[in-house]
Coordinates of C-alpha atoms and ligand atoms in Angstrom, one line a residue:
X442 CA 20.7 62.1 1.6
X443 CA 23.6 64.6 2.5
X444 CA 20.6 66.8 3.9
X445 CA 19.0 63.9 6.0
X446 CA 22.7 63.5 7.7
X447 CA 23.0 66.9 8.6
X448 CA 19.7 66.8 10.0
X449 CA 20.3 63.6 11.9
X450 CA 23.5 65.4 13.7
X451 CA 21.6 68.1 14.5
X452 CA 19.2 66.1 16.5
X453 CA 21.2 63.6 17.9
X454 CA 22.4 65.9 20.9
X455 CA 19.1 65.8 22.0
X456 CA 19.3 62.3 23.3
X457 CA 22.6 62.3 24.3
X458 CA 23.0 65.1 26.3
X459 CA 20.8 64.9 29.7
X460 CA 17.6 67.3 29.8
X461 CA 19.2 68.9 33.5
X462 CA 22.8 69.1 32.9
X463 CA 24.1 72.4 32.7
X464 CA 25.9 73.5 28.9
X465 CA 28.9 75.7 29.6
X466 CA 29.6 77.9 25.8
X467 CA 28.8 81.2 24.7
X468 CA 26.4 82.3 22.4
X469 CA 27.2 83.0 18.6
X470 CA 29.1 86.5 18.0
X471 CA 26.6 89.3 17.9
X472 CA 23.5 87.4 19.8
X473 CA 21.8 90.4 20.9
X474 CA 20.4 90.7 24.7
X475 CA 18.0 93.1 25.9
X476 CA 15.1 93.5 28.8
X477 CA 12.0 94.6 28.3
X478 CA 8.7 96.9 29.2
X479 CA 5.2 98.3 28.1
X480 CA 3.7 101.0 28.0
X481 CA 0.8 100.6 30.3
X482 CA 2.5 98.7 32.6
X483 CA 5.5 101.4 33.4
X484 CA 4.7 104.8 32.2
X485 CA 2.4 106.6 34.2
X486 CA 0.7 109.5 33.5
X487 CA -2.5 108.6 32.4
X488 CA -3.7 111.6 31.5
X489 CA -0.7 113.9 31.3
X490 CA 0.0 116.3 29.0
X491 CA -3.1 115.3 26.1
X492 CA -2.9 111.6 26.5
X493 CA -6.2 110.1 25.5
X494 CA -8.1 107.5 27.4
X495 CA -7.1 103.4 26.7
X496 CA -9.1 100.6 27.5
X497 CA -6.8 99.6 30.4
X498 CA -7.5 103.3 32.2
X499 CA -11.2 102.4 31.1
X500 CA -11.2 99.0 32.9
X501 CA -9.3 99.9 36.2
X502 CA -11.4 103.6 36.6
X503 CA -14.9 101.9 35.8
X504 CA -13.9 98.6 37.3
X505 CA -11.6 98.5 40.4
X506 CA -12.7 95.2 41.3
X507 CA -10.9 93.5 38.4
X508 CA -7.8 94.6 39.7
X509 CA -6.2 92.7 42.6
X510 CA -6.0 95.8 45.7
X511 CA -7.9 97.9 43.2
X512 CA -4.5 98.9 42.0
X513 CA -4.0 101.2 39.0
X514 CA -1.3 102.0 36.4
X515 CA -2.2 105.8 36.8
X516 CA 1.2 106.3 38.5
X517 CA 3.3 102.5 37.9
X518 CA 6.7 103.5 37.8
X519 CA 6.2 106.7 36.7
X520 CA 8.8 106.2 33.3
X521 CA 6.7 108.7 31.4
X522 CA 8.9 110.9 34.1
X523 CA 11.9 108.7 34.8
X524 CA 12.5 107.3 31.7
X525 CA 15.9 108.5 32.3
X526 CA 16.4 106.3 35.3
X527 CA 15.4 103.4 33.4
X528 CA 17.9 104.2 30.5
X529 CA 20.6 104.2 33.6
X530 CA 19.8 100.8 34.6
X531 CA 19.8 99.5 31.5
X532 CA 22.9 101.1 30.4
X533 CA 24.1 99.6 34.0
X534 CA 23.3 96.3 32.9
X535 CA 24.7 96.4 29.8
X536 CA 21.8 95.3 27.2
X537 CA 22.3 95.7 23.7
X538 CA 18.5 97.1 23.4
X539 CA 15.3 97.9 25.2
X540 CA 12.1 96.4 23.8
X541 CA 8.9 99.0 24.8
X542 CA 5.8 100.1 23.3
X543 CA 4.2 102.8 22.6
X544 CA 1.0 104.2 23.8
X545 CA -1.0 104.6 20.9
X546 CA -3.7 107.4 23.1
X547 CA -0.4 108.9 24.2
X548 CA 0.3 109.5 20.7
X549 CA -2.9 109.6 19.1
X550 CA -5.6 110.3 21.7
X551 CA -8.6 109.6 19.7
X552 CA -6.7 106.5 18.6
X553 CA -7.0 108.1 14.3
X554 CA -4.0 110.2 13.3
X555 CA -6.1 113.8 12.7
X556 CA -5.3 114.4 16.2
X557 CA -1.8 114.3 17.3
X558 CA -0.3 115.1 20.6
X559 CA 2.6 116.6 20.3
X560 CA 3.8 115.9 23.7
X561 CA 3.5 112.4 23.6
X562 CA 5.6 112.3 20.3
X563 CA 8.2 114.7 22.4
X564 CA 8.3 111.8 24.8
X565 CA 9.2 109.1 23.0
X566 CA 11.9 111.1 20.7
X567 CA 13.4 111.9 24.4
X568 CA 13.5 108.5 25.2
X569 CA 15.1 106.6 22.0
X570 CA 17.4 110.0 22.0
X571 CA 18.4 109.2 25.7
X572 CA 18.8 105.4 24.3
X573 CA 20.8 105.9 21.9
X574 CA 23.2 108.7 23.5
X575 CA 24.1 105.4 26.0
X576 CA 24.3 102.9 23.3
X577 CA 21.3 100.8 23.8
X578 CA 18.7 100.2 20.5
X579 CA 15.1 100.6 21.0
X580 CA 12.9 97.7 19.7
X581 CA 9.4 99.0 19.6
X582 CA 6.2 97.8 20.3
X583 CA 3.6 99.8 18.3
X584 CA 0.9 97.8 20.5
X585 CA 0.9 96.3 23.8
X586 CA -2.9 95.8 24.6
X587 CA -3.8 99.5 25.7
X588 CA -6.3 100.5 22.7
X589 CA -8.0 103.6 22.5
X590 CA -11.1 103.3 24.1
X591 CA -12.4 105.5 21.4
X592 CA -11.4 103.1 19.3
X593 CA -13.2 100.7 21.6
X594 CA -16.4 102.6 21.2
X595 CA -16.8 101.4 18.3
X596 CA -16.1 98.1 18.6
X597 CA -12.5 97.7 18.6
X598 CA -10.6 94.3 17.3
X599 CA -14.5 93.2 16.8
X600 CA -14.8 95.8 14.2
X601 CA -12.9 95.1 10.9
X602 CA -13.6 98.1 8.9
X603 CA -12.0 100.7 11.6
X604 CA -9.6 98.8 13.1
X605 CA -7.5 97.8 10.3
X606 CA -7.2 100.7 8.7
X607 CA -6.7 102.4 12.0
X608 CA -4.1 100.1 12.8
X609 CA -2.0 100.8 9.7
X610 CA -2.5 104.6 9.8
X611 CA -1.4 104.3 13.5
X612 CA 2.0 102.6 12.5
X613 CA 2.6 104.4 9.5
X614 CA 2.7 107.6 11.7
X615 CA 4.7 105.6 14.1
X616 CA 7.4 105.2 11.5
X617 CA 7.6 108.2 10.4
X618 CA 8.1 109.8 13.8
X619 CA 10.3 107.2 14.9
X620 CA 11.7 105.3 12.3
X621 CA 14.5 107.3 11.5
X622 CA 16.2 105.6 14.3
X623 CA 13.8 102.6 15.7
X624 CA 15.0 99.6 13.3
X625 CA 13.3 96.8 15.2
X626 CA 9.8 97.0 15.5
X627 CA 6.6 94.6 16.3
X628 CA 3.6 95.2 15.5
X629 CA 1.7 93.4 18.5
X630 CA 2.4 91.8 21.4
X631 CA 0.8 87.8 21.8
X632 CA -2.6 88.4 20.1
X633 CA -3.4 85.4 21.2
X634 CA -3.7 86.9 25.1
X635 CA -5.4 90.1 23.9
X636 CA -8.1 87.9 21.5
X637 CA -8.9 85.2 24.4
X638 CA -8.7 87.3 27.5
X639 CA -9.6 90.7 26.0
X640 CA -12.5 89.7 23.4
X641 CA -13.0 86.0 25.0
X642 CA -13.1 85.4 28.7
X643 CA -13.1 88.8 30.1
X644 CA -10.5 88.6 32.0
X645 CA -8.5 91.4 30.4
X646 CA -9.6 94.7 28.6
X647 CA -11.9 95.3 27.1
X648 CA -13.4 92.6 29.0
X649 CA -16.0 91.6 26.3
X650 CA -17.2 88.0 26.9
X651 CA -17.7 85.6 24.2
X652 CA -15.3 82.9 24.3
X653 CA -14.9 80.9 21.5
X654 CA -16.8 83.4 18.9
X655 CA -15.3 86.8 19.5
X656 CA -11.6 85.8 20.4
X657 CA -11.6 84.1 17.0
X658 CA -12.9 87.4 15.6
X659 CA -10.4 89.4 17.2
X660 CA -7.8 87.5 16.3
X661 CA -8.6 87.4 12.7
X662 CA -8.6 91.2 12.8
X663 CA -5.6 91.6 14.8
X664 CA -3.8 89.6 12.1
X665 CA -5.1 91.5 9.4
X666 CA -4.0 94.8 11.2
X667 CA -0.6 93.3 11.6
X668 CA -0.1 92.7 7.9
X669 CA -1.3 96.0 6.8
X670 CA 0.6 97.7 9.4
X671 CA 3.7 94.9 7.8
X672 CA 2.9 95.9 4.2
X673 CA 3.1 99.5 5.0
X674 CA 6.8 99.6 6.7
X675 CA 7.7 96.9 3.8
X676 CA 6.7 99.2 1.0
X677 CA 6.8 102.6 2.4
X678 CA 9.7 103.2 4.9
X679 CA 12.1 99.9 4.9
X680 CA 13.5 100.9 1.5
X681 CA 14.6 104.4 3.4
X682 CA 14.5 103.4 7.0
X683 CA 16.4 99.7 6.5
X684 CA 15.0 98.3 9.5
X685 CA 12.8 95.2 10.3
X686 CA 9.1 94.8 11.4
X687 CA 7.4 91.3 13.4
X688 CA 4.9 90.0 15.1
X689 CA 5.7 88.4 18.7
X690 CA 3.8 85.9 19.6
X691 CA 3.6 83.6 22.9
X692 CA 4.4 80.2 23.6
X693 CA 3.4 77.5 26.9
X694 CA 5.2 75.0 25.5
X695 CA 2.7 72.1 25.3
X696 CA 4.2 68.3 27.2
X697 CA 1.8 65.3 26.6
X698 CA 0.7 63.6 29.6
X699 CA 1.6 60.6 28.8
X700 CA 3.0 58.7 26.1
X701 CA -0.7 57.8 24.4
X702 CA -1.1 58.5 20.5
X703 CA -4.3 60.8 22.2
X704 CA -2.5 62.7 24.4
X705 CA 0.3 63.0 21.9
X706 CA -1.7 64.3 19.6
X707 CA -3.4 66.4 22.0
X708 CA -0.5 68.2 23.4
X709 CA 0.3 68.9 19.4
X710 CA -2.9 70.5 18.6
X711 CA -2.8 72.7 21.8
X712 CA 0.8 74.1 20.1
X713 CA -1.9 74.7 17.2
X714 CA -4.5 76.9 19.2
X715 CA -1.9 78.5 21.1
X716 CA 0.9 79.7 18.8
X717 CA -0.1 78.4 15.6
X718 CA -3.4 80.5 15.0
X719 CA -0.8 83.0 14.6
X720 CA 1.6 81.4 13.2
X721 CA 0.8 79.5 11.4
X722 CA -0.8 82.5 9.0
X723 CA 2.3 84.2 8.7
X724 CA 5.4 82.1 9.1
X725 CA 4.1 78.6 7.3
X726 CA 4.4 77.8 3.6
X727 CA 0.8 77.9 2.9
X728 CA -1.0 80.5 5.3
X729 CA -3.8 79.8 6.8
X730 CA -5.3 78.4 10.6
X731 CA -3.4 75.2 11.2
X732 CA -5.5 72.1 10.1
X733 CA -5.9 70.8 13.2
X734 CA -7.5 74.1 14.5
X735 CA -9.8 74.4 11.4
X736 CA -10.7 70.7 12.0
X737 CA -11.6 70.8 15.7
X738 CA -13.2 74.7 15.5
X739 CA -15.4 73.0 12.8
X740 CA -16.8 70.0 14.4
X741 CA -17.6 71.7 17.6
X742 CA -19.3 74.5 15.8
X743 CA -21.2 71.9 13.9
X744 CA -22.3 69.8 17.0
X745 CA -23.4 73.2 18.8
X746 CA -26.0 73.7 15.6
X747 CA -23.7 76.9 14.5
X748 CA -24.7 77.1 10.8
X749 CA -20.9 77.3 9.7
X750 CA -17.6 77.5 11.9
X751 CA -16.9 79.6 14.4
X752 CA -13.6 80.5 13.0
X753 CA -13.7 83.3 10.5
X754 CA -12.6 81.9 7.1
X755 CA -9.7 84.0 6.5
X756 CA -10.5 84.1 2.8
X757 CA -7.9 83.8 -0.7
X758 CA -6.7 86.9 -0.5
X759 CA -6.1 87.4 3.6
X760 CA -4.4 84.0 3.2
X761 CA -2.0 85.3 0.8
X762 CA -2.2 89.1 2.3
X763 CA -1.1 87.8 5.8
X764 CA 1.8 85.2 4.3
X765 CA 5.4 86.1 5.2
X766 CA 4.9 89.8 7.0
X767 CA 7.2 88.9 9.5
X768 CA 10.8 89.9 9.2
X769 CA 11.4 87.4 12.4
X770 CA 9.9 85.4 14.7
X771 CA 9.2 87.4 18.2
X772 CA 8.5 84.6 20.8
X773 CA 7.3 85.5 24.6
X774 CA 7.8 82.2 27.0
X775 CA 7.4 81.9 30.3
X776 CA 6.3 78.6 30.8
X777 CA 5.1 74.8 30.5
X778 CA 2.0 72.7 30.6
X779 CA 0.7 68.8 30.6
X780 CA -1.8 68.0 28.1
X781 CA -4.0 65.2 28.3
X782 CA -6.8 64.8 25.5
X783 CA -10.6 65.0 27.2
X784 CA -13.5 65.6 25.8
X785 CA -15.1 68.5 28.0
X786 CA -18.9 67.2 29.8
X787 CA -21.7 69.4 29.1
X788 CA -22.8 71.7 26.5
X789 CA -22.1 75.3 25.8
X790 CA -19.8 77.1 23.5
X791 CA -15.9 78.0 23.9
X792 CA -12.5 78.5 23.2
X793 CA -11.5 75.9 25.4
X794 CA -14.1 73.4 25.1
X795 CA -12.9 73.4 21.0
X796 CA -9.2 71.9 21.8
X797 CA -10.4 68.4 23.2
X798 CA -8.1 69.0 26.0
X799 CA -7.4 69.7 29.6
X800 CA -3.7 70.8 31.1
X801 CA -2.2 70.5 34.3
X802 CA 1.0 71.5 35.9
X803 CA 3.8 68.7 37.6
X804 CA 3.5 68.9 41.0
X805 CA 6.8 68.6 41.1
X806 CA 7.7 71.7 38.9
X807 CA 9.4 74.3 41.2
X808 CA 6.7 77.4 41.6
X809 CA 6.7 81.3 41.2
X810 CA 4.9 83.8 42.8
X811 CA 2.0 83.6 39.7
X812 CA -0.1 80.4 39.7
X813 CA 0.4 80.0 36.1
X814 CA 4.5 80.1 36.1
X815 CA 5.9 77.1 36.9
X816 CA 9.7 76.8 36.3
X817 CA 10.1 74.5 33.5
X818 CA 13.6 75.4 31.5
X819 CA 13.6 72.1 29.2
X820 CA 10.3 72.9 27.9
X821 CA 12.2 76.5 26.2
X822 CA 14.5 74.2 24.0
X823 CA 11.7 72.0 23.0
X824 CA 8.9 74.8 21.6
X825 CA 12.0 76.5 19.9
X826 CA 12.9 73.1 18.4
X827 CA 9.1 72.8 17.5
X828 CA 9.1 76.6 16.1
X829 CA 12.4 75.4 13.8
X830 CA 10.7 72.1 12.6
X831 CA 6.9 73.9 11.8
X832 CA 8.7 77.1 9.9
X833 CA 12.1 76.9 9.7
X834 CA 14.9 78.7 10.2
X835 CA 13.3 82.1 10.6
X836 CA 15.3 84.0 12.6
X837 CA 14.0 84.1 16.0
X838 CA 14.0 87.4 18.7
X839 CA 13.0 86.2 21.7
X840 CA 11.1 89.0 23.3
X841 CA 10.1 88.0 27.1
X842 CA 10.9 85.7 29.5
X843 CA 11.1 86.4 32.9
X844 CA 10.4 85.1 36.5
X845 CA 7.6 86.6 39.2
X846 CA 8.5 86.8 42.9
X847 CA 7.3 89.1 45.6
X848 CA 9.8 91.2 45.1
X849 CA 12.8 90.4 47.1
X850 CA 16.2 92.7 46.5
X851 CA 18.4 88.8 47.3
X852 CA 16.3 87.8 44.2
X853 CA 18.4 84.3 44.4
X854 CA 15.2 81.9 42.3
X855 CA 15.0 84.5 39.8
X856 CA 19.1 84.0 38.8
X857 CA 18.0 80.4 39.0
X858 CA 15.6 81.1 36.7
X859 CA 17.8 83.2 34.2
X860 CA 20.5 80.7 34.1
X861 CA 18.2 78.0 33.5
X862 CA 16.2 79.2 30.9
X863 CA 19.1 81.0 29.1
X864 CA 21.1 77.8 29.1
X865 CA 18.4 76.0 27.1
X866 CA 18.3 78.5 24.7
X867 CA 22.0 78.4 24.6
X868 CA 21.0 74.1 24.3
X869 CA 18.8 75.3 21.2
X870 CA 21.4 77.0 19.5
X871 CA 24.7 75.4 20.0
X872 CA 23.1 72.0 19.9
X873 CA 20.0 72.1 17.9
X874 CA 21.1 74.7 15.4
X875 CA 17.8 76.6 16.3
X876 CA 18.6 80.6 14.9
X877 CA 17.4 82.2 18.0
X878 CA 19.5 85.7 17.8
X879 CA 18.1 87.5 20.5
X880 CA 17.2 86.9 24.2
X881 CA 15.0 89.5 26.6
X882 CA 14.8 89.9 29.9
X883 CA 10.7 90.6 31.4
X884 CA 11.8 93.3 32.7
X885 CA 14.0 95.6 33.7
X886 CA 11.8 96.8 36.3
X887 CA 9.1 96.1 38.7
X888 CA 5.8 97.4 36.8
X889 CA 1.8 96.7 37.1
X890 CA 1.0 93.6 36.3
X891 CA -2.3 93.7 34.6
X892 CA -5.0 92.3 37.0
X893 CA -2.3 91.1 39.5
X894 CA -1.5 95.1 39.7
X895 CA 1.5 95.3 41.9
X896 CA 1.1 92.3 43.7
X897 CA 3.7 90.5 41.6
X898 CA 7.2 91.4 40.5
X899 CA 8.9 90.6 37.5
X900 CA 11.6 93.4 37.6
X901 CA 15.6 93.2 37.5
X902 CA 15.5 96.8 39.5
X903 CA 12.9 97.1 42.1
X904 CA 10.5 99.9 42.4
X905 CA 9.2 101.0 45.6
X906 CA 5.2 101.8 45.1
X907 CA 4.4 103.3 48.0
X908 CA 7.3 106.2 47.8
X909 CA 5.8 109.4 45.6
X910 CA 9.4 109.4 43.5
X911 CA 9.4 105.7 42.8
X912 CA 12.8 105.1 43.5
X913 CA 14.1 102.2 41.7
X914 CA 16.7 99.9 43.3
X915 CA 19.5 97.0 41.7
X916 CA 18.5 93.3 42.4
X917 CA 21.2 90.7 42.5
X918 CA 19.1 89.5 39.5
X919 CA 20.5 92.3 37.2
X920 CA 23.9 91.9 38.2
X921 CA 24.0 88.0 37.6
X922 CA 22.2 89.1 34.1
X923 CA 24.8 92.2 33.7
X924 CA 27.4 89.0 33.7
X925 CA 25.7 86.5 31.3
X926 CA 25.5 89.8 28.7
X927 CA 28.9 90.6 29.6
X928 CA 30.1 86.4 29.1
X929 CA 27.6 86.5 26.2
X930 CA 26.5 83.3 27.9
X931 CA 28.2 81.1 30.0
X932 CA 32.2 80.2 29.8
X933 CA 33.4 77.3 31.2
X934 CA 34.4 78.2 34.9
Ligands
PNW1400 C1 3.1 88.6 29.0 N1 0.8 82.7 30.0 O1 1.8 88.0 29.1 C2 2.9 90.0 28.7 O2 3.4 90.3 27.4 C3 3.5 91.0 29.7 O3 2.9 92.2 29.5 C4 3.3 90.4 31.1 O4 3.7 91.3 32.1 C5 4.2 89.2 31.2 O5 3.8 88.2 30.2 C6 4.1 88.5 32.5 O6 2.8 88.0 32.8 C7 1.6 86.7 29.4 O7 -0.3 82.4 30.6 C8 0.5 86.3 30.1 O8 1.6 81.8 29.7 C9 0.2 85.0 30.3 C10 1.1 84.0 29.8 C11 2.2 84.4 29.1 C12 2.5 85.7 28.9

């Protein structure tokens, strides 16, 4: 009873207080802000110093096409150089940590820990050393889509046997190197993008194409890597090391069309095949795919003649193996789709086709610079409010969000865009009681954006691409987010 009440006054503020209207408050004492990079995306030097070959050199070397202007990240913003301008500008705008990954070739170039290269691990102390000397935490990704291609070669997230074990050994060296003073770590960044574009539609490296079968493969192996590689900081270091290890996962927050039980229902089992694949797994009582995913993967598989489903049976032990390795809940959210339930004409065999669903954007929904990212704040409040009511109060990091322009320095839509999406995180908290207890910035520079290669900027400091020394440059953007960090949030005027 007493329960039911305090849940009731938790919720009621999401009726009465307008879905627009700007909350002034502050976040809770010690809410934790940061901004954000990869490794692929910013380093550079490809090939310097004994780094080993990834898929993403693979794919824009063997493939220029793929890459909008044929661009490359041989160069990007050249941090593996200028890290030290990057620690500046975050130290400028005041961040209590920086969230980037690690290249596992950099480190291991084979992608297998016989081989080491020493200069790789001497660039990465250099970096968390320069972090720390100016007060700023690294959070560390131990992998952010760049796989060996060695690796690759033999199959990659398709193949169980080496890349789980390959995985683990990888982050077990990772700690060790690192984790004397790296306390927040994730293990991958959104498997579901690296299973469906990487192992599904093609559209990312490794480019293999077999949507629905092979994403689903992938995915069941990048979950298994992640708990190993959990298990193994959980037993071997965090008794010495203290610190905590996730899984961030990504988030379109799913809006029914309209208010039909089908469309409903729809929009809920899109939340299932986008964030609770793998979520579900790790951060639900039971384990497991969500029903409704099991269900629908099923049925198609069955219609299509397959003699079983489509989705890997994760098995007893996997179920209970991949349960709970997730100190917290790393979210990436940029954005907000319709859903309306259709059953897809035709025949074939994919990821898509499975869901019983098509998504659309409001025309009305102001627009980036990226087809996909359309500015929808309210629809942040509601997938953390989903999150809270599907697992709980798990403590949640969130670990991107972020706004893509052409790169102006008067980056005026992008403030927009922070203060907007903040605030209804700020809405979650103060209102909804959701434990969101970090918020990061996508990014704190301009950097390659995957096949939209430079075309698109998500940055807080500007890099200039076509100067050799990459110099980078203040936005307006990172001094309006230097003030929310400063305000932790946003004091009545
Ligand atoms: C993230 N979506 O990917 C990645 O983690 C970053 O490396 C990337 O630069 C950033 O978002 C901006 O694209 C996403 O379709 C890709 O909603 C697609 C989506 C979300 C995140």
């Amino acid at each position: 009873m007493r329960s039911c009440l305090i849940l009731l006054m938790a919720f009621v503020p999401i009726f009465t207080f307008a879905q627009d209207e700007f909350l002034y408050g502050t976040f809770p004492d010690g809410f934790m802000w940061g901004a954000a990079t990869a490794a692929y995306q910013v380093e550079g030097g490809w090939d310097a110093d004994g780094k080993g070959e990834s898929i993403w050199d693979r794919m824009v070397h063997s493939d220029p096409g793929s890459i909008l202007n044929q661009d490359t990240g041989d160069i990007a913003a050249d941090s593996y150089h200028k890290y030290a301008e990057d620690v500046a500008a975050l130290k400028e705008t005041g961040v209590d940590f920086y969230r980037f990954s690690l290249s596992w070739s950099r480190l291991l170039p084979t992608g297998r820990v016989d081989v080491v290269n020493e200069a790789g691990v001497a660039f990465y102390n250099a970096l968390i050393d320069a972090l720390l000397a100016n007060g700023v935490q690294p959070m560390v990704t131990l992998y952010h889509w760049d796989l060996p291609q060695p690796l690759e070669d033999q199959g990659g997230w398709l193949n169980e046997t080496l890349i789980v074990p390959a995985f683990a050994e990888y982050a077990a060296f990772a700690f060790e190197a690192f984790g004397d003073r790296v306390k927040l770590w994730l293990t991958l960044n959104e498997p579901w993008v690296q299973a469906v574009m990487g192992y599904g539609n093609g559209g990312n490296a490794p480019r293999v194409v077999g949507s629905g079968i092979t994403d689903y493969l992938s995915g069941l192996n990048q979950l298994k890597a992640h708990a190993e590689a959990w298990h193994v900081y959980n037993e071997q270091f965090r008794p010495t090391q203290a610190g905590q290890c996730a899984i961030t996962l990504d988030v379109v927050w799913m809006e029914p069309k309209t208010q039909l039980a089908l469309d409903i229902e729809a929009a809920e089992r899109s939340l299932q095949f986008k964030l609770g694949w793998f979520a579900h797994p790790i951060f639900s009582l039971e384990g497991d795919y969500p029903a409704s995913m099991k269900e629908a993967v099923a049925r198609h598989s069955a219609e299509e003649g397959y003699p079983e489903s489509r989705l890997p049976e994760m098995g007893e032990e996997w179920r209970l193996r991949i349960l709970g390795t997730s100190d917290f809940f790393g979210l990436n959210h940029y954005t907000t789709s319709l859903v309306e339930h259709s059953v897809w004409p035709g025949t074939g065999t994919s990821f898509d086709r499975d869901q019983d669903t098509t998504q659309s954007a409001d025309p009305a929904w102001p627009e980036s610079s990226l087809g996909w990212l359309k500015v929808v704040p309210w629809g942040f409040r509601k997938a953390l409010n989903w999150i809270k009511s599907e697992y709980g109060d798990v403590p949640v990091w969130i670990t991107e969000n972020g706004y893509a322009d052409l790169g102006e320095l008067q980056d005026l839509d992008r403030i927009s865009f922070y203060r907007a999406y903040i605030d209804e995180v700020l809405k979650a908290v103060v209102l909804d009681g959701c434990n969101v207890v970090g918020y990061t910035a996508w990014s704190i520079l301009d950097n390659f954006e995957w096949t939209q290669g430079y075309s698109q900027k998500f940055g807080l400091y500007q890099v200039d691409f076509n100067d050799p020394s990459r110099p980078r440059t203040r936005k307006e953007s990172a001094i309006a987010y230097a003030q929310i960090i400063s305000d932790n949030g946003f004091p009545q005027p």
